CSV table of C-alpha atoms in Angstrom, one decimal:
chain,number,residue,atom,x,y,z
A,1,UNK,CA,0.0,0.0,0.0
A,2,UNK,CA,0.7,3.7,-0.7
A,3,UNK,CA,3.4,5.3,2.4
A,4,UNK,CA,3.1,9.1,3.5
A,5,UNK,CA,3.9,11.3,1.0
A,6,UNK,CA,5.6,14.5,0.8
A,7,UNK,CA,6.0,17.1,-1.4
A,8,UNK,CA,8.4,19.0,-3.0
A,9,UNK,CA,10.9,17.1,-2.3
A,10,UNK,CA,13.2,19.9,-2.4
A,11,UNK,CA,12.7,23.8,-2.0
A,12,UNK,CA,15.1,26.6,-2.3
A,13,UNK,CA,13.9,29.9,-1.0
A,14,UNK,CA,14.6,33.2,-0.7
A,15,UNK,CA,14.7,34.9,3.3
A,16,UNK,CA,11.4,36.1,4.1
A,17,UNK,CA,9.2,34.5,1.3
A,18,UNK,CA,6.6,32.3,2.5
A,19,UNK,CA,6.5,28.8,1.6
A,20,UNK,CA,4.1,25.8,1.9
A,21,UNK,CA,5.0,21.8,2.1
A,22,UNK,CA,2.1,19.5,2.0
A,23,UNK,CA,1.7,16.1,3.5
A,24,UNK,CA,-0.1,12.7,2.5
A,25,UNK,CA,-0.8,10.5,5.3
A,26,UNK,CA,-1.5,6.5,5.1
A,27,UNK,CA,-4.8,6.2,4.5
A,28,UNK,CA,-6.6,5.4,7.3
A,29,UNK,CA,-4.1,7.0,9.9
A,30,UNK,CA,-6.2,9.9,12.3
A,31,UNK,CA,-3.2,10.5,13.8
A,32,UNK,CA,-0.3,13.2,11.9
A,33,UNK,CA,2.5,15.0,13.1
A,34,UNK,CA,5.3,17.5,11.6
A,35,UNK,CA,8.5,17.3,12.3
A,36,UNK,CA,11.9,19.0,11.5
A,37,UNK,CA,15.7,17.3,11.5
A,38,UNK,CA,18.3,20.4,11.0
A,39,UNK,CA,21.6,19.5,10.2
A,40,UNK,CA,23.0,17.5,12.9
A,41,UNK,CA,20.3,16.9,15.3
A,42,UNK,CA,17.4,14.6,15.9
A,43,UNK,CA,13.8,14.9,14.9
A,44,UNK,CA,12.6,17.6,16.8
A,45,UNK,CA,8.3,17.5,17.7
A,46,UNK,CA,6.3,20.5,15.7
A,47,UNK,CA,2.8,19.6,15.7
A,48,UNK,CA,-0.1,16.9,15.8
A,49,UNK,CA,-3.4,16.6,14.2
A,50,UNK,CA,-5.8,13.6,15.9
A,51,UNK,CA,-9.4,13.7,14.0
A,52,UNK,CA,-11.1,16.7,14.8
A,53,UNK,CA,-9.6,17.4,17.9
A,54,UNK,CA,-7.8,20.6,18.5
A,55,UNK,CA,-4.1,20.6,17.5
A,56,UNK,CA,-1.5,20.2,19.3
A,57,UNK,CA,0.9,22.8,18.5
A,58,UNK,CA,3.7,23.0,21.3
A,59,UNK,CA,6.4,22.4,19.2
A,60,UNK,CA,6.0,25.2,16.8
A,61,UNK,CA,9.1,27.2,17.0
A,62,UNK,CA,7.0,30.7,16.3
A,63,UNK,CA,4.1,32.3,15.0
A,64,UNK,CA,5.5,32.6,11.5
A,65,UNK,CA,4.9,28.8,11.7
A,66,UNK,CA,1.1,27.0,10.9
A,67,UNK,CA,-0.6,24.1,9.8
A,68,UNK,CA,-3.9,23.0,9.0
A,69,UNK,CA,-5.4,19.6,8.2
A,70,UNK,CA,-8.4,18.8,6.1
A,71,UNK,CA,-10.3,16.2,7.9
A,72,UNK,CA,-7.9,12.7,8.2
A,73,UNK,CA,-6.1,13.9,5.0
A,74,UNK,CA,-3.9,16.0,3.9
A,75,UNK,CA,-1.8,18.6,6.2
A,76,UNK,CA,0.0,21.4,5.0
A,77,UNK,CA,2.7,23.2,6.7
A,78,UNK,CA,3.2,27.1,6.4
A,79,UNK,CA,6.3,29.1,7.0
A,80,UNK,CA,5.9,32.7,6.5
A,81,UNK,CA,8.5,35.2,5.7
A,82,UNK,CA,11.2,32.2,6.1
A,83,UNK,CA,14.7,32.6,8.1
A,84,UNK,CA,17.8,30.7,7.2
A,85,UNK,CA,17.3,29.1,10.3
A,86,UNK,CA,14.4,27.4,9.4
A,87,UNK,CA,16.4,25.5,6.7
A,88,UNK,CA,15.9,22.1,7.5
A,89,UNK,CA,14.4,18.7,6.3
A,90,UNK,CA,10.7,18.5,7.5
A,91,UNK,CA,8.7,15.5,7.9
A,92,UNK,CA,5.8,14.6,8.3
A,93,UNK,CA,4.3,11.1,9.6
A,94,UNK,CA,1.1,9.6,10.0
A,95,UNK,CA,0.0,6.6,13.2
A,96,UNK,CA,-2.1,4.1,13.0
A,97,UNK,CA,-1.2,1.8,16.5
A,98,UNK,CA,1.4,3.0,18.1
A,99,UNK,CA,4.0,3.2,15.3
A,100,UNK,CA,4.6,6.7,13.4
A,101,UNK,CA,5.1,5.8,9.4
A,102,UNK,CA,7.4,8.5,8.1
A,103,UNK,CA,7.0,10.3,4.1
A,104,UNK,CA,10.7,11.1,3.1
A,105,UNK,CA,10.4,14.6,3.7
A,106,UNK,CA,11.1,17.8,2.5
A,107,UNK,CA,14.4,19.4,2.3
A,108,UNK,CA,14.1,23.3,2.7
A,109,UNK,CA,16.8,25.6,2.0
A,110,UNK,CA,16.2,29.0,3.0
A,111,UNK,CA,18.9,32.1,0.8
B,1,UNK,CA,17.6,19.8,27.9
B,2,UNK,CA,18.4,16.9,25.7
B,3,UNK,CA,16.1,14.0,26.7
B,4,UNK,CA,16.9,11.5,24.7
B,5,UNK,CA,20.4,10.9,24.4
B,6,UNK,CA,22.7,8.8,21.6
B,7,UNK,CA,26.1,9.5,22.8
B,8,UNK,CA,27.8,8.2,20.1
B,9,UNK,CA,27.4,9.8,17.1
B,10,UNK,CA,29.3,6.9,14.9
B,11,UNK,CA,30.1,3.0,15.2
B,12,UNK,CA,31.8,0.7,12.7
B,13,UNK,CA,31.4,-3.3,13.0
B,14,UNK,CA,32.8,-5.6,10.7
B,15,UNK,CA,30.2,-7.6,8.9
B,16,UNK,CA,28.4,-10.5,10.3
B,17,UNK,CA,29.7,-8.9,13.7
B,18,UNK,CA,27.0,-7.7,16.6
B,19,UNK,CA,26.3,-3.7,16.4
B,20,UNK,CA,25.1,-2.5,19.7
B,21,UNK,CA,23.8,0.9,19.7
B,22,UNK,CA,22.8,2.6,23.0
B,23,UNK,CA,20.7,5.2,23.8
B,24,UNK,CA,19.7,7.0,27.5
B,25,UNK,CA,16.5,8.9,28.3
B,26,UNK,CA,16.1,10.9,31.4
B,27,UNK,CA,12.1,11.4,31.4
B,28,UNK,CA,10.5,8.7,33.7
B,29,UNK,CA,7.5,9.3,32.0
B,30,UNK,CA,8.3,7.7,29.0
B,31,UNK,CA,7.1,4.3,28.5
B,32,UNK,CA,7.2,3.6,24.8
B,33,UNK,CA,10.6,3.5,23.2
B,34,UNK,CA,11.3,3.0,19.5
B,35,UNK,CA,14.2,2.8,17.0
B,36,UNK,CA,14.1,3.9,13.4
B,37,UNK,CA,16.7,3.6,11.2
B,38,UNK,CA,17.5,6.4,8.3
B,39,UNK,CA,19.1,6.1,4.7
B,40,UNK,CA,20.1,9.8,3.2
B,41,UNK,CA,17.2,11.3,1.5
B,42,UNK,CA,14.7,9.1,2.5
B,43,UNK,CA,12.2,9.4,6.1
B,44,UNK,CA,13.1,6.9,9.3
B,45,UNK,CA,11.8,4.1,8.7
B,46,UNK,CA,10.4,2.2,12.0
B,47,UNK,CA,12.4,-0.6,13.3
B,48,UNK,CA,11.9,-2.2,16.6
B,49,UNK,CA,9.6,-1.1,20.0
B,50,UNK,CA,9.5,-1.9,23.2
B,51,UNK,CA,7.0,-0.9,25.9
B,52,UNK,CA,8.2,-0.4,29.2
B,53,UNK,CA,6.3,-3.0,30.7
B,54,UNK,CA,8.7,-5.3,28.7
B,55,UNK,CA,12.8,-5.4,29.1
B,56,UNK,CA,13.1,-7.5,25.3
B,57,UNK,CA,11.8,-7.6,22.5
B,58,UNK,CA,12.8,-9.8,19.2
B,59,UNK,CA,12.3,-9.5,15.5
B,60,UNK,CA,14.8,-11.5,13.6
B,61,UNK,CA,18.0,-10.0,13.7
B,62,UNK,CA,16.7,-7.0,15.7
B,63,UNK,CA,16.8,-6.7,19.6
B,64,UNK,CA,15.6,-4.0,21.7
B,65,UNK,CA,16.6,-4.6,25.3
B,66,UNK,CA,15.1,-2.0,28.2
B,67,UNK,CA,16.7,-1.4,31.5
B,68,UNK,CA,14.3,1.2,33.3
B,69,UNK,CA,16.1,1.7,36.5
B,70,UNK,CA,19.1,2.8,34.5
B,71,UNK,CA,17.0,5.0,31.5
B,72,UNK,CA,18.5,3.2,29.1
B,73,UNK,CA,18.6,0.8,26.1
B,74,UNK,CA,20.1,-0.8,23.6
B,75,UNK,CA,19.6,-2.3,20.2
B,76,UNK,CA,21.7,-5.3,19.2
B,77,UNK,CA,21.7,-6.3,15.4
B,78,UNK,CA,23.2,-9.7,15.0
B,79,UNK,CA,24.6,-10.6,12.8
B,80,UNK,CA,25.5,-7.2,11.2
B,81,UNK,CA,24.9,-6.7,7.2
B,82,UNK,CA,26.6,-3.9,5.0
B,83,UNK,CA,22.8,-2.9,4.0
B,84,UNK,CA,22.5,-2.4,7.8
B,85,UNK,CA,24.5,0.6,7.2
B,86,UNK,CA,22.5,3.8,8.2
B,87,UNK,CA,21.8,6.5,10.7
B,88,UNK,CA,19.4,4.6,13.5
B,89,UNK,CA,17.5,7.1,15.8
B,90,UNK,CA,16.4,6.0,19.1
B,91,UNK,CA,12.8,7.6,20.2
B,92,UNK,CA,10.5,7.7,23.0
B,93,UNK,CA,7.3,8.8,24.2
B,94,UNK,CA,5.1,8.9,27.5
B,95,UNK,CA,1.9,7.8,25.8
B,96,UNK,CA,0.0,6.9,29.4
B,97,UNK,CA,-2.7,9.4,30.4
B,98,UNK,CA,-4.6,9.9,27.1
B,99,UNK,CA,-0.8,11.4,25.6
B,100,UNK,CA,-0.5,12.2,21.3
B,101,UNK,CA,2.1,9.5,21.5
B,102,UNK,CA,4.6,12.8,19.7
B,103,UNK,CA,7.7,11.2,19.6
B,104,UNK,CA,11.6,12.9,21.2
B,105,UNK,CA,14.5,11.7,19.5
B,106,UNK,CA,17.5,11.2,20.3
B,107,UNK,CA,21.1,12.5,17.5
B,108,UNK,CA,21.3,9.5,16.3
B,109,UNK,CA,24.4,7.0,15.7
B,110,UNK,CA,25.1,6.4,12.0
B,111,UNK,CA,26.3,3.0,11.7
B,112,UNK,CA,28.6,1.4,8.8
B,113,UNK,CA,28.6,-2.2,8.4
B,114,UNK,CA,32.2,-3.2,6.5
B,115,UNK,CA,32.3,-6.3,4.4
């Protein structure tokens, strides 16, 4: 069956442009989460989508970050006016059990 | 505050060898504990979990072994393969108490197999 998808795969950027990276879940997983990996570090928590609960969005590093989710679909990330810092790979992963399925991500640099 | 810890960030094993990679966690209130492992470009892929109601768990050449009163664990690969080679991330999460299971990583150890 299909895995989590992610797309681009790639996107270069100019400082303070806005961007958008979307996510495909499994189908059939209520549960999705964002993450980021910068360079060097582990997979750092952004935010999670469960049904039609509220999100949980503790892990969002500032306001210029959002997401939304349409139903138990797709999930879109948005980083306004973007900072080199927030060059990073993000990605994004879907539950069903207990297990999180990860899509290969999205490689963001920011100029 | 790190939580998750991989304290080293590289091991080399010749092939058919065991691998052991360790990992530490300093939140008691974890209780699920997974590794992925990670080829460049691609997403983790999901490896091996324990609950911490468990101290082993088996899947072929995979072991995950749990020691709770020390906060850490260890995954044993035996016996070692050069397609083994990759970054493996240990993760955890308190998911008692109605939690959204998010994950914390550790650095991760990236892992070369030699033939």
């Amino acid at each position: 069956g299909a895995g989590v998808s992610q797309s681009p795969s790639n996107k270069v950027t100019e400082k303070g442009k806005d961007v958008e990276l979307r996510c495909d879940p499994i189908s059939g997983h209520t549960a999705l989460y964002w993450y980021r990996q910068r360079l060097g570090q582990g997979l750092e928590f952004l935010i999670y989508f469960q049904g039609n609960s509220a999100p949980d969005k503790s892990g969002l590093p500032s306001d210029r970050f959002s997401a939304e989710r349409t139903g138990e679909s797709v999930s879109t990330l948005t980083i306004q006016r973007t900072q080199q810092e927030d060059s990073a790979v993000y990605l994004c992963a879907s539950r069903g059990a207990l297990e999180q399925y990860f899509g290969p991500g999205t490689r963001l640099t920011v100029t | 505050d790190q939580q998750v810890k991989q304290n080293s960030p590289s091991l080399s094993v010749q092939e058919g060898r065991i691998s052991i990679l360790n990992c530490d966690y300093t939140n008691s209130m974890f209780d699920y504990f997974l590794w992925y492992k990670k080829y460049p470009a691609e997403g983790p892929t999901f490896l091996i979990s324990i609950s911490s109601i468990k101290d082993k768990n088996e899947d072929g050449r995979f072991t995950v072994f749990l020691n709770k009163s020390a906060k850490h664990l260890s995954l044993h690969i035996v016996p070692s393969q050069p397609g083994d080679s990759a970054v493996y991330f240990c993760a955890a999460s308190a998911n008692s108490g109605g939690s959204n299971y998010k994950l914390t990583f550790g650095k991760g150890t990236l892992l070369t197999v030699n033939p």
